[in-house]
Coordinates of N, CA and C in Angstrom, one line a residue:
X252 N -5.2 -8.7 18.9 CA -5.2 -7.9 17.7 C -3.7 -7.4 17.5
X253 N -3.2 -7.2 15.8 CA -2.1 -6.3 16.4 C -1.9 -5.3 16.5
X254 N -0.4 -5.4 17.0 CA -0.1 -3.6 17.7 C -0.4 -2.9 16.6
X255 N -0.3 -3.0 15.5 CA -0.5 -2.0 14.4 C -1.7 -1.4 14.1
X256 N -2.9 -2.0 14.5 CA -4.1 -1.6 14.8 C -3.8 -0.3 16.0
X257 N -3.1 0.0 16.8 CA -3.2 0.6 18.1 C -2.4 2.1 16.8
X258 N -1.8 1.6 15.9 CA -0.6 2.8 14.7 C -1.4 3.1 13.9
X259 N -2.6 2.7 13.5 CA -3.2 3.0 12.0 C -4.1 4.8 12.3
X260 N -4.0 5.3 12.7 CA -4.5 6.6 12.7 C -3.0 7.4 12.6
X261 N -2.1 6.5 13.0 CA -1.0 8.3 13.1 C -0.2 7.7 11.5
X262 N -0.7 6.4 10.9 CA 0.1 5.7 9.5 C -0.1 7.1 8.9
X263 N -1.8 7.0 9.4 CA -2.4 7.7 7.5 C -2.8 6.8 6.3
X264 N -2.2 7.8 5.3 CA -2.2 6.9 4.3 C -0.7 7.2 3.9
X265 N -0.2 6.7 4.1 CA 1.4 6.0 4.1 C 1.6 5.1 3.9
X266 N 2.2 4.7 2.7 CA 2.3 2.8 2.3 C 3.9 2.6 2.8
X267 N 4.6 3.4 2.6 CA 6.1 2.7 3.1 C 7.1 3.9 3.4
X268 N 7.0 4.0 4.5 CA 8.2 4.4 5.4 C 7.3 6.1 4.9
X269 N 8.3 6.9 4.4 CA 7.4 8.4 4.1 C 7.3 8.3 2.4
X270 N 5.9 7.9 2.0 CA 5.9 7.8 0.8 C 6.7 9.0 -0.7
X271 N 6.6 10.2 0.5 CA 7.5 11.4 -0.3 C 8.7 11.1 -0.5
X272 N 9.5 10.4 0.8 CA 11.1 10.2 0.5 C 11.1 9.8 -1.0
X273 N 10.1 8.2 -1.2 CA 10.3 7.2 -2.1 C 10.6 8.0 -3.4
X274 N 9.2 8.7 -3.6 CA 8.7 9.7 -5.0 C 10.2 10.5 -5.1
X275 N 10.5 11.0 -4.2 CA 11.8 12.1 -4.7 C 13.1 11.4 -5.0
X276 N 13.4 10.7 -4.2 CA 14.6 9.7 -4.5 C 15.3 9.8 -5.6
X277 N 16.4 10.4 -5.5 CA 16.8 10.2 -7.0 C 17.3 8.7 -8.0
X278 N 17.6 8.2 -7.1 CA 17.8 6.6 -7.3 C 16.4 6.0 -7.4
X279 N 15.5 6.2 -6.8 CA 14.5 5.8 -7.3 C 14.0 6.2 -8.8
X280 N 13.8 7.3 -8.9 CA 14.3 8.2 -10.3 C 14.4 7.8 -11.4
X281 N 15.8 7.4 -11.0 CA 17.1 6.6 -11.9 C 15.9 5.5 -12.5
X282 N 15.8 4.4 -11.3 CA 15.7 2.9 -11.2 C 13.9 3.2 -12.2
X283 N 13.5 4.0 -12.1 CA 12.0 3.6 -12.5 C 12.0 4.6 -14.1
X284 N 13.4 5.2 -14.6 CA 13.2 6.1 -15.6 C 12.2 7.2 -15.4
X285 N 12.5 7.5 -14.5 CA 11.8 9.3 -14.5 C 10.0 9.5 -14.4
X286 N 9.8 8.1 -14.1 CA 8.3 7.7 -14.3 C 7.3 8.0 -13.1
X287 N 8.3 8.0 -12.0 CA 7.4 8.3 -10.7 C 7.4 9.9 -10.9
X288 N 5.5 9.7 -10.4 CA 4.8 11.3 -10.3 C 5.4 12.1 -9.2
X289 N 5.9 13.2 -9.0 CA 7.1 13.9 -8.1 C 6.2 15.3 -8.1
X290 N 4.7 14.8 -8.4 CA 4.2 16.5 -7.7 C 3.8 16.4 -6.2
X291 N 3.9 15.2 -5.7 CA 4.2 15.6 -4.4 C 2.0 15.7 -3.5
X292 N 1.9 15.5 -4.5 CA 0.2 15.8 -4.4 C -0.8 14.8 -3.7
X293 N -1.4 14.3 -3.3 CA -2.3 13.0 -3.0 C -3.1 13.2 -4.2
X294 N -3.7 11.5 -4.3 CA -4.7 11.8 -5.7 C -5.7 12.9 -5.7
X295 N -5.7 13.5 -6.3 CA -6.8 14.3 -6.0 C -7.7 14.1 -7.5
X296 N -7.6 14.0 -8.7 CA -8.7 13.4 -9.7 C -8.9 11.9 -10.4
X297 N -9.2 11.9 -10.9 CA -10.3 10.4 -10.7 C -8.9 9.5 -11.2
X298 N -8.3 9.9 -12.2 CA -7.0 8.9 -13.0 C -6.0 8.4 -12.0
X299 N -6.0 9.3 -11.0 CA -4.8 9.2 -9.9 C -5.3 8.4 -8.8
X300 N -7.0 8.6 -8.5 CA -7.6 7.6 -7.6 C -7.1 6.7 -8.3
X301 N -7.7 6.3 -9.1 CA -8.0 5.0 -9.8 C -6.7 4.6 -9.9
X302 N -5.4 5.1 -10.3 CA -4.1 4.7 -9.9 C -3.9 3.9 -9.2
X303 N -4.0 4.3 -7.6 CA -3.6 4.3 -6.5 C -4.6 2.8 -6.1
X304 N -5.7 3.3 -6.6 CA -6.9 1.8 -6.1 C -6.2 0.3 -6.7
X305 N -6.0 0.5 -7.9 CA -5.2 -0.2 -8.5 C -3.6 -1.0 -8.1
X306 N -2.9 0.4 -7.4 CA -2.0 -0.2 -7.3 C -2.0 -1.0 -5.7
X307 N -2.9 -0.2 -4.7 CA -3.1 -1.4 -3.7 C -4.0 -2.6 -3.9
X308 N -4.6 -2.7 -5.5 CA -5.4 -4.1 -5.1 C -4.4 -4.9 -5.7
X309 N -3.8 -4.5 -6.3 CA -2.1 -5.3 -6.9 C -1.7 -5.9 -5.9
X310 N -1.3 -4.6 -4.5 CA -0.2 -5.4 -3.4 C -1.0 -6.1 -2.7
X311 N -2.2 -6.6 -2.6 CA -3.4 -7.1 -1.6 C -3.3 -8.3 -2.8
X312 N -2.8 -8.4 -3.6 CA -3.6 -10.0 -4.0 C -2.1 -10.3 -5.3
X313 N -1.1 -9.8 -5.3 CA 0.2 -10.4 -6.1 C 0.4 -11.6 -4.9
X314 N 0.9 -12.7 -4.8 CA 1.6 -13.6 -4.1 C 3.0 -13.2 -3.9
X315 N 3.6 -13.4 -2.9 CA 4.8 -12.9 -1.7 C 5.6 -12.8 -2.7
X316 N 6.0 -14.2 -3.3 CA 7.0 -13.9 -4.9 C 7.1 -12.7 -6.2
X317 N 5.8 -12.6 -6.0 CA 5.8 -11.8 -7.5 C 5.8 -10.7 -6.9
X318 N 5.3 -10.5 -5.8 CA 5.9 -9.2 -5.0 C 7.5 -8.6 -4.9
X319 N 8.0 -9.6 -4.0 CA 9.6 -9.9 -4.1 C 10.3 -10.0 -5.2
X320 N 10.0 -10.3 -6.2 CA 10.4 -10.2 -8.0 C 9.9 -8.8 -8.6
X321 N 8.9 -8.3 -8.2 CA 8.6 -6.9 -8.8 C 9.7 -5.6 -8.5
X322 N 9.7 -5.6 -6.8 CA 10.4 -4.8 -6.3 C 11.9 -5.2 -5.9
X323 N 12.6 -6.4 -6.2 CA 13.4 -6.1 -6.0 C 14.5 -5.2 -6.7
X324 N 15.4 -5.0 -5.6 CA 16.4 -3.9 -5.8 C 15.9 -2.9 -5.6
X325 N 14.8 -2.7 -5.2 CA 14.5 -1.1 -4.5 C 14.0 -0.9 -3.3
X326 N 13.9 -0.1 -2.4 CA 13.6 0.5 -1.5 C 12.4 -1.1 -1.1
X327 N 11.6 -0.3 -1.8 CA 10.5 -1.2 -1.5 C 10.7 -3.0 -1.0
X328 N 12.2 -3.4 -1.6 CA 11.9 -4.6 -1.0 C 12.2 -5.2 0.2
X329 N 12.5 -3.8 0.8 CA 12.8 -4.0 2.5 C 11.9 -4.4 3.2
X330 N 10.4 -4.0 3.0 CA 9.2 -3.9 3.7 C 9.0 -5.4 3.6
X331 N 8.8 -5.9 2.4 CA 8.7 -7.4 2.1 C 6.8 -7.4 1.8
X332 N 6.6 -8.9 1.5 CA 5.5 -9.0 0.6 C 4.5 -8.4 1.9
X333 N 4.6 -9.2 3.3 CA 3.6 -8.9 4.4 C 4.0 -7.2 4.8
X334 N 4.8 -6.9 5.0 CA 4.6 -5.4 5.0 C 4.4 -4.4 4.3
X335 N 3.9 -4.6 3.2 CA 3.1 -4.2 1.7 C 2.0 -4.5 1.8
X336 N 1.7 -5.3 2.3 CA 0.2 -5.6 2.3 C -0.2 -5.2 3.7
X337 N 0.4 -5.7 4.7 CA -0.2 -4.7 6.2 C -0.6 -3.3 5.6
X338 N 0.8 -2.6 5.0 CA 0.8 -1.3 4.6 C -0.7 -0.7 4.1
X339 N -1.0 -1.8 2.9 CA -2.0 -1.3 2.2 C -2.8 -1.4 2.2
X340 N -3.5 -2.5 3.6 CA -4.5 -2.4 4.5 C -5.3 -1.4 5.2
X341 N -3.8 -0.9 5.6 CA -3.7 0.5 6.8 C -4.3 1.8 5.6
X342 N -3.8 2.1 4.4 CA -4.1 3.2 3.4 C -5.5 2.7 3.4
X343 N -5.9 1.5 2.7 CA -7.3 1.5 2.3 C -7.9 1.6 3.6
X344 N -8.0 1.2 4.8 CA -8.9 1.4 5.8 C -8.9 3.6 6.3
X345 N -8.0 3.8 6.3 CA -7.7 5.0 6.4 C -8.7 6.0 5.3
X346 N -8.4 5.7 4.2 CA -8.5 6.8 2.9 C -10.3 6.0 2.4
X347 N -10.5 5.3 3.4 CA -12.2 4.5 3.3 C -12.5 4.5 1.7
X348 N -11.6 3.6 1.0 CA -11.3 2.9 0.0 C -12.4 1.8 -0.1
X349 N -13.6 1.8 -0.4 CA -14.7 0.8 -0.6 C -14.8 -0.1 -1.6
X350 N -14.1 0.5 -2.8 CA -14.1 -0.3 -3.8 C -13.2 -1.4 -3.5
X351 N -12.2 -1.8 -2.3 CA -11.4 -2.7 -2.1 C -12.0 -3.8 -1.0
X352 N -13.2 -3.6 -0.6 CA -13.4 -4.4 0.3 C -13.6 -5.6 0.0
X353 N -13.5 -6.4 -1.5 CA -13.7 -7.5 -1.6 C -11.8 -8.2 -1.3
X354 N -10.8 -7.3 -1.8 CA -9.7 -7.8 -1.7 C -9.3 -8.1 -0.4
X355 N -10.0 -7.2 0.5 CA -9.6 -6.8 1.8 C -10.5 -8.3 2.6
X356 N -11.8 -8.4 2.3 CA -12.8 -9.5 2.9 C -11.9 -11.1 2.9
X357 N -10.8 -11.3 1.8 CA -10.1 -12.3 1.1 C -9.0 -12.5 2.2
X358 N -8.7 -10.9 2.7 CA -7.8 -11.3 3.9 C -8.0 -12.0 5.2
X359 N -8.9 -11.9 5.7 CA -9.3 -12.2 7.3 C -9.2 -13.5 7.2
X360 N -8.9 -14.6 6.4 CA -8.4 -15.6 6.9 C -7.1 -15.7 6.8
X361 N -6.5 -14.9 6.6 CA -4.9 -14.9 6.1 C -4.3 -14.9 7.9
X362 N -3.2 -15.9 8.2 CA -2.3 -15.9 9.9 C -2.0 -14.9 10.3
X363 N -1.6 -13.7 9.4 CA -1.0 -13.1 10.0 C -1.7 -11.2 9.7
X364 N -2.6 -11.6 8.6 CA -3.0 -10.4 8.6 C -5.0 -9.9 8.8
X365 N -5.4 -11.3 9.3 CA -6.8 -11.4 9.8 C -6.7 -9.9 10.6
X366 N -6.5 -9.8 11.5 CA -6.9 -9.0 12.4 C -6.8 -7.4 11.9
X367 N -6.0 -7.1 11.2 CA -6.0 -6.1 10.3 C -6.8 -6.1 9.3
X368 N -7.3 -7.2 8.9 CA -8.2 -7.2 7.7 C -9.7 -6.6 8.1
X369 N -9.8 -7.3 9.3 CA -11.1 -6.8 10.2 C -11.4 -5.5 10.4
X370 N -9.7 -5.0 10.9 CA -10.1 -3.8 11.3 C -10.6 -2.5 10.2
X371 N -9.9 -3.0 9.0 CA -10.1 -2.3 7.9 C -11.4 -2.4 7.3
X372 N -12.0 -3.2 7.5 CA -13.9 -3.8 6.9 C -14.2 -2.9 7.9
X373 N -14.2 -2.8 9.3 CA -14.8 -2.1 10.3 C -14.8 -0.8 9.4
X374 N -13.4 0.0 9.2 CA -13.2 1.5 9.0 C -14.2 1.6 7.3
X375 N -14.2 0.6 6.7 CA -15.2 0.9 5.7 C -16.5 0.7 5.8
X376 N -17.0 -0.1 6.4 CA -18.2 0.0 7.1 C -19.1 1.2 7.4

């Protein structure tokens, strides 16, 4: 299994690195036109769930490319397409995100991220 399975309780729901840095960033800021939400909040009503559901069934099912073409030049394309998707594994199994389990079921045959995919069907289970 991987070691990241042994990390996913202390992740959280954390998609990349400290998702606050990202939101505050002034370069980020810049780069996205003032569009990222900077209250600093977790979703807490239904628009912001649904946001968020959205934007991880994005990173769970865009292909490596259109990933790497979306985010390039920002922060985000350091992680890369598989550490965006580990990532968003780790949030949906955490934050027991059910309405993703079908994107998530798509994973377990995937080389490198089966074993995470598992563990995540377990935590919504």
């Amino acid at each position: 299994m991987l070691a990241t399975v042994d990390l996913c309780d202390g992740i959280g729901d954390w998609l990349f690195d400290c998702d606050l840095c990202q939101t505050v960033c002034p370069w980020n800021q810049k780069l996205f036109n003032h569009t990222l939400d900077v209250s600093l909040q977790q979703p807490s009503n239904d628009d912001q769930q649904q946001a968020l559901i959205d934007d991880l069934r994005y990173l769970l099912t865009a292909s490596g490319k259109r990933l790497e073409k979306d985010f390039h030049g920002t922060p985000l394309a350091r992680a890369g397409s598989f550490g965006l998707k580990r990532n968003a594994l780790v949030v949906i199994g955490n934050r027991k995100l059910r309405t993703l389990q079908p994107e998530v079921s798509a994973l377990t045959s995937h080389d490198r991220l089966a074993d995470l995919a598992q563990w995540t069907l377990r935590q919504l289970a």
